[in-house]
Short mmCIF file of C-alpha atoms and ligand atoms in Angstrom, two decimals:
data_model
loop_
_atom_site.label_atom_id
_atom_site.label_comp_id
_atom_site.label_asym_id
_atom_site.label_seq_id
_atom_site.Cartn_x
_atom_site.Cartn_y
_atom_site.Cartn_z
CA MET W 14 90.90 136.79 107.27
CA MET W 15 93.48 135.35 104.36
CA ASP W 16 94.47 138.84 102.21
CA GLU W 17 96.98 139.05 100.14
CA SER W 18 99.72 139.14 101.79
CA ARG W 19 98.53 136.44 104.25
CA LYS W 20 98.25 134.53 101.37
CA GLU W 21 102.72 134.87 99.71
CA GLN W 22 102.82 134.54 103.30
CA LEU W 23 101.48 130.87 103.48
CA THR W 24 102.27 129.98 100.01
CA ALA W 25 106.42 130.81 101.29
CA LEU W 26 105.43 127.94 103.85
CA CYS W 27 104.52 124.95 102.26
CA GLY W 28 107.51 125.66 99.63
CA LYS W 29 110.03 126.07 102.52
CA MET W 30 108.56 122.71 103.64
CA ILE W 31 109.01 121.24 99.53
CA LYS W 32 111.70 122.48 99.73
CA ALA W 33 112.64 120.26 103.21
CA GLN W 34 112.83 116.74 102.12
CA SER W 35 110.98 114.73 104.83
CA TYR W 36 110.75 110.72 103.97
CA SER W 37 109.29 108.98 106.86
CA GLY W 38 111.85 108.66 110.58
CA HIS W 39 113.43 112.06 108.00
CA GLU W 40 111.31 114.77 108.63
CA ASN W 41 113.65 117.20 111.25
CA LEU W 42 114.36 119.88 108.33
CA VAL W 43 110.44 120.80 108.63
CA ALA W 44 109.97 120.66 112.04
CA GLU W 45 113.03 123.17 111.75
CA GLU W 46 110.93 125.07 109.78
CA MET W 47 107.78 124.97 112.42
CA LYS W 48 110.20 126.76 114.56
CA THR W 49 111.42 129.25 112.36
CA PHE W 50 107.68 129.71 111.14
CA TRP W 51 106.26 130.59 114.93
CA GLU W 52 109.18 132.41 116.16
CA ALA W 53 109.06 134.86 114.01
CA ASN W 54 105.68 135.17 114.58
CA GLY W 55 106.30 135.69 118.13
CA PHE W 56 105.66 132.49 119.42
CA ARG W 57 108.05 130.31 121.90
CA ASP W 58 106.09 127.35 122.55
CA ILE W 59 106.91 124.96 121.56
CA HIS W 60 107.53 121.17 121.95
CA VAL W 61 109.41 118.31 120.43
CA ASP W 62 109.31 115.22 121.97
CA ARG W 63 110.88 111.67 122.04
CA TYR W 64 109.40 110.45 118.36
CA GLY W 65 110.44 114.62 117.21
CA ASN W 66 106.97 115.36 116.06
CA CYS W 67 106.57 118.95 117.08
CA ILE W 68 103.91 120.15 118.84
CA CYS W 69 103.13 124.49 118.39
CA HIS W 70 101.19 125.90 120.81
CA ILE W 71 99.36 129.47 121.40
CA LYS W 72 97.00 130.05 124.37
CA GLY W 73 94.07 131.88 125.55
CA SER W 74 93.11 134.38 127.20
CA ARG W 75 90.25 132.64 128.50
CA PRO W 76 90.31 128.95 129.84
CA GLY W 77 88.29 126.43 126.84
CA PRO W 78 88.62 123.36 125.08
CA ARG W 79 91.81 122.44 122.99
CA ILE W 80 92.50 122.05 119.88
CA LEU W 81 94.33 120.06 118.06
CA PHE W 82 95.51 120.42 114.53
CA ASP W 83 97.11 117.06 113.01
CA GLY W 84 98.93 117.04 110.14
CA HIS W 85 102.02 114.96 109.15
CA MET W 86 105.33 116.06 108.44
CA ASP W 87 106.79 112.72 106.90
CA THR W 88 106.09 112.03 102.60
CA VAL W 89 106.78 109.32 100.97
CA PRO W 90 109.50 109.00 98.43
CA VAL W 91 109.97 110.07 95.15
CA THR W 92 110.39 106.98 93.75
CA ASP W 93 112.13 108.05 90.11
CA ALA W 94 112.38 112.05 90.00
CA SER W 95 113.10 111.53 86.54
CA LYS W 96 109.49 110.64 85.50
CA TRP W 97 108.12 114.41 87.51
CA GLU W 98 107.56 117.49 84.92
CA HIS W 99 109.31 119.72 88.47
CA ASP W 100 111.89 119.71 91.28
CA PRO W 101 109.47 116.88 93.24
CA PHE W 102 112.14 119.56 96.26
CA GLY W 103 111.54 122.80 93.78
CA ALA W 104 107.79 124.12 94.60
CA GLU W 105 107.81 125.25 91.63
CA ILE W 106 104.80 127.29 91.29
CA VAL W 107 103.08 127.39 87.70
CA ASP W 108 99.14 128.61 86.58
CA GLY W 109 98.41 128.37 90.19
CA ARG W 110 99.71 125.12 90.85
CA MET W 111 102.63 124.27 93.57
CA TYR W 112 104.67 121.38 92.42
CA GLY W 113 106.25 119.08 94.87
CA ARG W 114 106.22 115.61 97.12
CA GLY W 115 103.97 116.38 100.12
CA THR W 116 102.24 119.20 98.73
CA SER W 117 98.84 118.18 99.30
CA ASP W 118 100.13 114.28 101.74
CA MET W 119 99.71 116.80 103.33
CA LYS W 120 102.88 120.07 103.98
CA GLY W 121 99.94 122.23 102.63
CA ALA W 122 97.86 121.79 104.72
CA LEU W 123 100.52 121.67 107.98
CA SER W 124 101.52 124.88 106.72
CA ALA W 125 98.20 126.17 105.95
CA MET W 126 96.95 125.16 109.96
CA LEU W 127 100.17 126.92 111.39
CA ALA W 128 99.00 129.85 109.26
CA ALA W 129 95.76 129.85 110.15
CA ALA W 130 96.66 129.75 113.92
CA VAL W 131 98.61 132.65 113.75
CA PHE W 132 96.41 134.87 112.26
CA PHE W 133 93.32 134.19 113.81
CA ALA W 134 95.53 134.92 117.26
CA LYS W 135 96.95 138.17 115.86
CA ASP W 136 93.37 138.79 114.80
CA CYS W 137 91.89 138.43 117.86
CA GLY W 138 94.64 139.55 120.16
CA ASN W 139 94.73 136.29 121.86
CA ASP W 140 91.15 136.40 123.36
CA PHE W 141 89.86 133.62 122.66
CA ALA W 142 89.20 130.41 124.76
CA GLY W 143 91.28 127.42 125.33
CA ASP W 144 95.03 126.30 123.42
CA ILE W 145 95.36 125.95 119.78
CA TYR W 146 97.50 123.27 119.69
CA VAL W 147 99.06 122.51 115.68
CA ALA W 148 101.04 119.14 115.55
CA GLY W 149 103.50 117.61 113.15
CA VAL W 150 103.18 114.78 113.43
CA VAL W 151 106.20 111.73 112.01
CA HIS W 152 105.86 107.91 110.89
CA GLU W 153 102.63 108.74 109.93
CA GLU W 154 102.91 107.12 106.21
CA CYS W 155 103.19 103.39 107.10
CA PHE W 156 102.01 104.31 110.66
CA GLU W 157 99.91 106.30 111.11
CA GLY W 158 98.08 106.26 114.27
CA VAL W 159 101.42 105.44 116.50
CA ALA W 160 103.40 108.29 116.43
CA ALA W 161 99.88 111.20 117.46
CA ARG W 162 99.82 108.22 120.75
CA ALA W 163 102.32 110.69 122.14
CA ILE W 164 100.67 113.92 120.99
CA SER W 165 97.52 112.82 122.56
CA GLU W 166 98.98 112.44 125.43
CA TYR W 167 100.63 115.93 126.51
CA VAL W 168 98.46 117.65 124.73
CA LYS W 169 95.22 116.19 125.86
CA PRO W 170 92.89 117.67 123.17
CA ASP W 171 88.72 118.41 123.69
CA VAL W 172 88.65 117.61 119.39
CA VAL W 173 91.44 117.09 116.76
CA VAL W 174 91.22 118.16 113.25
CA ILE W 175 93.08 115.82 110.95
CA GLY W 176 94.19 117.67 107.35
CA GLU W 177 94.22 115.28 105.23
CA ALA W 178 93.51 116.00 101.86
CA SER W 179 89.38 116.44 101.37
CA LEU W 180 88.78 119.57 99.55
CA CYS W 181 88.16 121.28 102.12
CA ASN W 182 85.06 119.13 102.55
CA VAL W 183 84.68 117.70 105.83
CA LYS W 184 84.69 114.38 106.33
CA ILE W 185 83.86 112.35 110.31
CA GLY W 186 84.86 108.59 109.64
CA GLN W 187 87.39 106.80 108.08
CA ARG W 188 87.65 103.08 108.01
CA GLY W 189 90.60 101.73 110.02
CA ARG W 190 92.64 99.46 108.84
CA ALA W 191 95.32 95.55 109.96
CA GLU W 192 97.61 93.59 109.20
CA ILE W 193 96.98 90.48 109.69
CA VAL W 194 99.86 87.61 109.97
CA VAL W 195 98.80 84.16 109.75
CA GLU W 196 102.32 81.49 110.11
CA THR W 197 102.13 77.95 109.26
CA PHE W 198 104.63 75.60 110.62
CA GLY W 199 106.04 72.44 109.39
CA VAL W 200 109.41 69.80 109.87
CA PRO W 201 112.68 70.74 106.90
CA ALA W 202 113.22 67.93 105.38
CA HIS W 203 115.41 66.68 101.88
CA SER W 204 113.21 67.47 98.87
CA ALA W 205 114.35 64.21 98.22
CA ASN W 206 112.80 62.42 100.86
CA PRO W 207 109.72 65.08 101.54
CA GLU W 208 107.52 61.79 103.70
CA LYS W 209 109.83 63.01 106.38
CA GLY W 210 109.22 66.14 107.15
CA VAL W 211 106.01 68.06 107.13
CA ASN W 212 105.37 70.91 103.91
CA ALA W 213 104.36 74.70 105.36
CA VAL W 214 103.45 75.73 102.27
CA TYR W 215 101.37 73.06 102.24
CA GLY W 216 99.84 73.18 105.12
CA MET W 217 99.18 77.46 104.36
CA CYS W 218 97.70 76.47 101.55
CA ARG W 219 94.55 75.22 103.26
CA VAL W 220 94.05 77.47 105.14
CA ILE W 221 94.55 80.39 102.44
CA GLU W 222 91.68 78.88 100.84
CA GLU W 223 89.60 78.22 104.02
CA ILE W 224 89.88 82.39 105.13
CA ARG W 225 89.16 83.06 101.57
CA LYS W 226 85.65 81.21 102.48
CA LEU W 227 84.58 84.41 105.47
CA THR W 228 83.54 87.15 104.79
CA PRO W 229 84.40 89.49 107.08
CA PRO W 230 81.39 91.90 108.23
CA SER W 231 80.24 95.58 106.33
CA HIS W 232 78.81 98.92 107.89
CA PRO W 233 75.63 100.66 106.33
CA VAL W 234 78.23 103.96 106.20
CA MET W 235 81.25 102.43 105.64
CA GLY W 236 81.03 100.26 103.35
CA LYS W 237 82.57 96.15 102.93
CA GLY W 238 85.69 95.19 106.18
CA ILE W 239 87.41 93.64 102.94
CA LEU W 240 89.94 90.52 104.43
CA GLU W 241 92.44 90.93 101.35
CA LEU W 242 95.85 88.26 100.42
CA THR W 243 99.04 90.61 100.31
CA ASP W 244 101.75 89.02 100.21
CA ILE W 245 103.02 84.94 100.86
CA LYS W 246 106.10 84.25 102.08
CA SER W 247 108.32 80.61 102.59
CA SER W 248 111.31 79.42 104.82
CA PRO W 249 114.26 78.77 103.68
CA TYR W 250 114.06 80.90 100.57
CA PRO W 251 115.34 80.47 97.77
CA GLY W 252 114.94 76.56 98.45
CA ALA W 253 116.76 74.61 97.61
CA SER W 254 116.56 70.73 97.52
CA VAL W 255 114.87 70.92 101.40
CA VAL W 256 110.47 70.88 102.40
CA PRO W 257 109.68 74.70 103.41
CA GLU W 258 109.12 74.46 107.47
CA TYR W 259 108.28 77.77 108.06
CA CYS W 260 105.41 79.88 106.26
CA ARG W 261 103.66 83.47 106.44
CA ALA W 262 100.82 84.89 104.34
CA THR W 263 99.32 88.75 104.95
CA TYR W 264 96.24 89.93 104.88
CA ASP W 265 94.56 93.75 104.53
CA ARG W 266 92.21 93.77 106.64
CA ARG W 267 90.18 97.28 106.09
CA LEU W 268 87.98 97.71 110.13
CA LEU W 269 85.02 99.19 110.78
CA VAL W 270 83.39 101.29 113.63
CA GLY W 271 83.27 99.07 116.34
CA GLU W 272 85.43 96.08 115.53
CA THR W 273 88.78 95.60 118.09
CA LYS W 274 91.52 93.18 118.24
CA GLU W 275 90.56 90.46 119.13
CA SER W 276 86.76 90.22 117.40
CA VAL W 277 89.04 90.79 113.99
CA LEU W 278 91.06 87.67 115.00
CA LYS W 279 88.57 85.32 116.34
CA PRO W 280 87.25 84.41 113.34
CA ILE W 281 90.77 83.28 111.55
CA GLN W 282 91.98 82.00 115.58
CA ASP W 283 88.54 79.89 115.03
CA LEU W 284 89.06 78.44 111.59
CA LEU W 285 93.16 77.77 112.47
CA ASP W 286 91.59 76.33 115.21
CA ARG W 287 89.35 73.83 113.73
CA MET W 288 91.73 72.70 111.23
CA MET W 289 94.38 71.13 113.35
CA ALA W 290 91.64 69.51 115.44
CA GLU W 291 91.14 67.80 111.70
CA ASP W 292 94.91 67.82 111.37
CA PRO W 293 97.29 67.07 114.23
CA ALA W 294 100.57 67.36 111.44
CA LEU W 295 98.71 71.30 111.10
CA LYS W 296 100.56 74.13 112.87
CA ALA W 297 99.35 77.12 112.54
CA LYS W 298 99.02 81.12 114.19
CA ALA W 299 97.33 84.42 113.67
CA SER W 300 98.61 87.59 115.40
CA PHE W 301 98.49 91.21 114.07
CA ALA W 302 102.05 92.63 112.22
CA VAL W 303 104.14 94.32 114.54
CA GLY W 304 105.68 97.54 113.26
CA LYS W 305 109.13 99.16 114.07
CA GLU W 306 110.44 102.54 112.86
CA LEU W 307 113.35 104.97 113.48
CA CYS W 308 113.00 108.10 114.20
CA TYR W 309 115.09 111.12 113.33
CA THR W 310 115.20 111.01 117.02
CA GLY W 311 117.58 108.05 117.34
CA GLU W 312 114.55 107.32 118.50
CA THR W 313 112.35 103.39 117.72
CA ILE W 314 108.67 103.58 117.25
CA GLU W 315 106.35 100.58 118.10
CA GLY W 316 103.36 99.44 118.07
CA GLU W 317 101.14 96.36 116.21
CA ARG W 318 99.83 96.84 113.04
CA PHE W 319 95.39 97.55 114.10
CA PHE W 320 94.60 101.14 113.40
CA PRO W 321 90.84 100.94 114.20
CA GLY W 322 88.15 102.94 112.20
CA TRP W 323 85.81 106.03 113.39
CA LEU W 324 82.77 107.26 112.42
CA TYR W 325 81.16 110.52 114.49
CA ASP W 326 77.20 111.52 113.78
CA ARG W 327 76.98 114.85 111.70
CA GLU W 328 74.59 115.72 113.86
CA GLU W 329 77.13 115.85 116.82
CA PRO W 330 77.85 119.46 118.53
CA PHE W 331 81.58 120.15 117.64
CA VAL W 332 80.70 118.80 113.80
CA GLN W 333 77.85 120.76 113.55
CA ASP W 334 79.10 124.22 115.05
CA VAL W 335 82.37 123.97 112.49
CA LEU W 336 79.33 123.70 109.09
CA GLU W 337 77.24 126.10 110.82
CA LYS W 338 80.60 128.66 110.71
CA LEU W 339 81.39 127.56 107.21
CA HIS W 340 78.05 128.35 106.07
CA GLU W 341 78.40 131.49 107.77
CA MET W 342 81.56 132.18 105.79
CA GLY W 343 79.97 131.59 101.87
CA TYR W 344 81.14 127.33 101.93
CA GLU W 345 79.72 124.54 101.42
CA PRO W 346 80.96 122.04 102.91
CA GLU W 347 80.00 118.26 102.25
CA ILE W 348 79.50 116.23 104.61
CA THR W 349 81.66 112.69 104.11
CA GLN W 350 84.22 109.86 105.44
CA TYR W 351 87.36 109.47 104.20
CA ASN W 352 89.45 106.82 102.16
CA PHE W 353 92.08 106.01 103.49
CA CYS W 354 93.59 106.05 107.35
CA THR W 355 94.39 108.74 108.69
CA ASN W 356 95.80 109.84 112.27
CA GLY W 357 92.26 109.46 113.04
CA SER W 358 92.34 106.65 114.07
CA HIS W 359 94.13 106.21 117.03
CA TYR W 360 92.56 110.38 118.22
CA ALA W 361 89.00 108.88 117.19
CA GLY W 362 89.42 105.44 117.07
CA GLU W 363 91.75 104.74 120.13
CA ALA W 364 91.22 107.54 122.48
CA GLY W 365 87.80 108.70 121.85
CA ILE W 366 88.67 111.92 121.38
CA ARG W 367 86.19 114.62 118.71
CA THR W 368 87.69 114.65 115.50
CA LEU W 369 86.70 115.79 112.27
CA GLY W 370 88.97 115.87 108.41
CA ILE W 371 89.79 118.80 106.65
CA GLY W 372 92.26 119.90 104.20
CA PRO W 373 92.89 120.95 100.58
CA SER W 374 93.97 119.43 97.55
CA ARG W 375 92.28 116.08 96.01
CA GLU W 376 92.92 112.42 98.10
CA ASN W 377 94.29 111.21 95.12
CA LEU W 378 96.67 113.42 94.14
CA ALA W 379 98.00 111.99 97.21
CA HIS W 380 101.49 109.79 96.39
CA THR W 381 102.08 110.61 92.71
CA VAL W 382 104.14 111.88 90.28
CA ASN W 383 103.53 115.46 89.89
CA GLU W 384 101.71 115.40 93.06
CA TYR W 385 100.12 119.56 92.83
CA ILE W 386 98.52 121.85 95.45
CA GLU W 387 96.34 124.37 93.97
CA LEU W 388 97.25 127.45 95.80
CA SER W 389 93.38 128.50 95.72
CA GLU W 390 92.48 125.60 98.30
CA LEU W 391 95.99 125.70 100.49
CA HIS W 392 93.99 129.44 101.11
CA LYS W 393 91.13 128.65 101.17
CA VAL W 394 92.06 125.62 103.99
CA ALA W 395 93.81 128.55 106.22
CA ASP W 396 90.39 130.34 105.36
CA CYS W 397 89.06 127.43 107.03
CA TYR W 398 90.70 126.67 109.37
CA GLN W 399 89.95 130.22 111.66
CA GLY W 400 87.13 129.18 111.01
CA VAL W 401 87.23 126.71 112.26
CA MET W 402 88.65 128.50 115.21
CA GLU W 403 86.30 130.56 116.10
CA ALA W 404 83.14 128.04 116.02
CA LEU W 405 85.21 125.97 118.89
CA LEU W 406 86.61 128.43 120.71
CA LYS W 407 84.52 131.44 121.06
ZN1 LIG C 517 98.56 111.71 104.59
#
């Protein structure tokens, strides 16, 4: 239950998190706020892993499922603070809205998860079946699902709740994404005598034309697989008087359920093999981009940029249990999918853990100038999270 004093506590916690600037790889101040709130409410179990993920835990008095609430601590940067009408790290409240970077994406949700866990445990005097975990996750913005691997290893959750913005609707899936790198390799030569070399960019131009003829799969619910060229780069760059010996193009591929690394790469690899068989001078290769980022703990986090899609049936019992409870509380959530990639990619797509999403605010407020959250949404989602806990930990 959310009364006025609880709403104020939650608003204050969210405000502190907004003031704690936390670009990817610099999330330590938010982790500190999580710990402070947890301990101030009398809970002690906090685990910070090697990447700096902060995992808060409350154990129920009876055995039961492990429910993990996942919210990332990092935000995208503020590129030009002068364009903001309110200080992006000021957490100013005007007309029922709190402004600041990360309010909608997703410190509102993370603070609501923490507050809901504390309120729920207090209301029932810890008499519930199972375990509640609230994880503040690092490095989600460019690297969704990678830091989450360490969390699911530690928590071994039975159900995961993702808090990305959904206007408190229930999300049961999302398209995934992959970054595919296509490379061509030539032979350098002086551009005054180009016939002595092999121009890697000419090779790439032909490859790109052929790749455009490929049609990625589509899915009746999730839509199109998408295969879109997003950048291209040759080497050496700039190439003064030289035939480029290397060219690299990146593709954004949106992933549907059931697609694997092998199945995604195969049509492109087959195409390259065929082209290379026809033209022995062409040397080309396709692979997934590899990301490598530094964490605030000093640890390096690394992985291929392949984040699978996932989709659950609305008739799944864990979805139905949650819906039934939310209806009983007077809410009428829609059941849909996320339009963007989330940590659910790991939990549901990679690890096969039952996952749903419910978060405050609109997804189109994420990453914007003047990002804000309606306080009514913030308070509502905390109420919904308590409902989710009641539904799954009874
Ligand atoms: Zn997000």
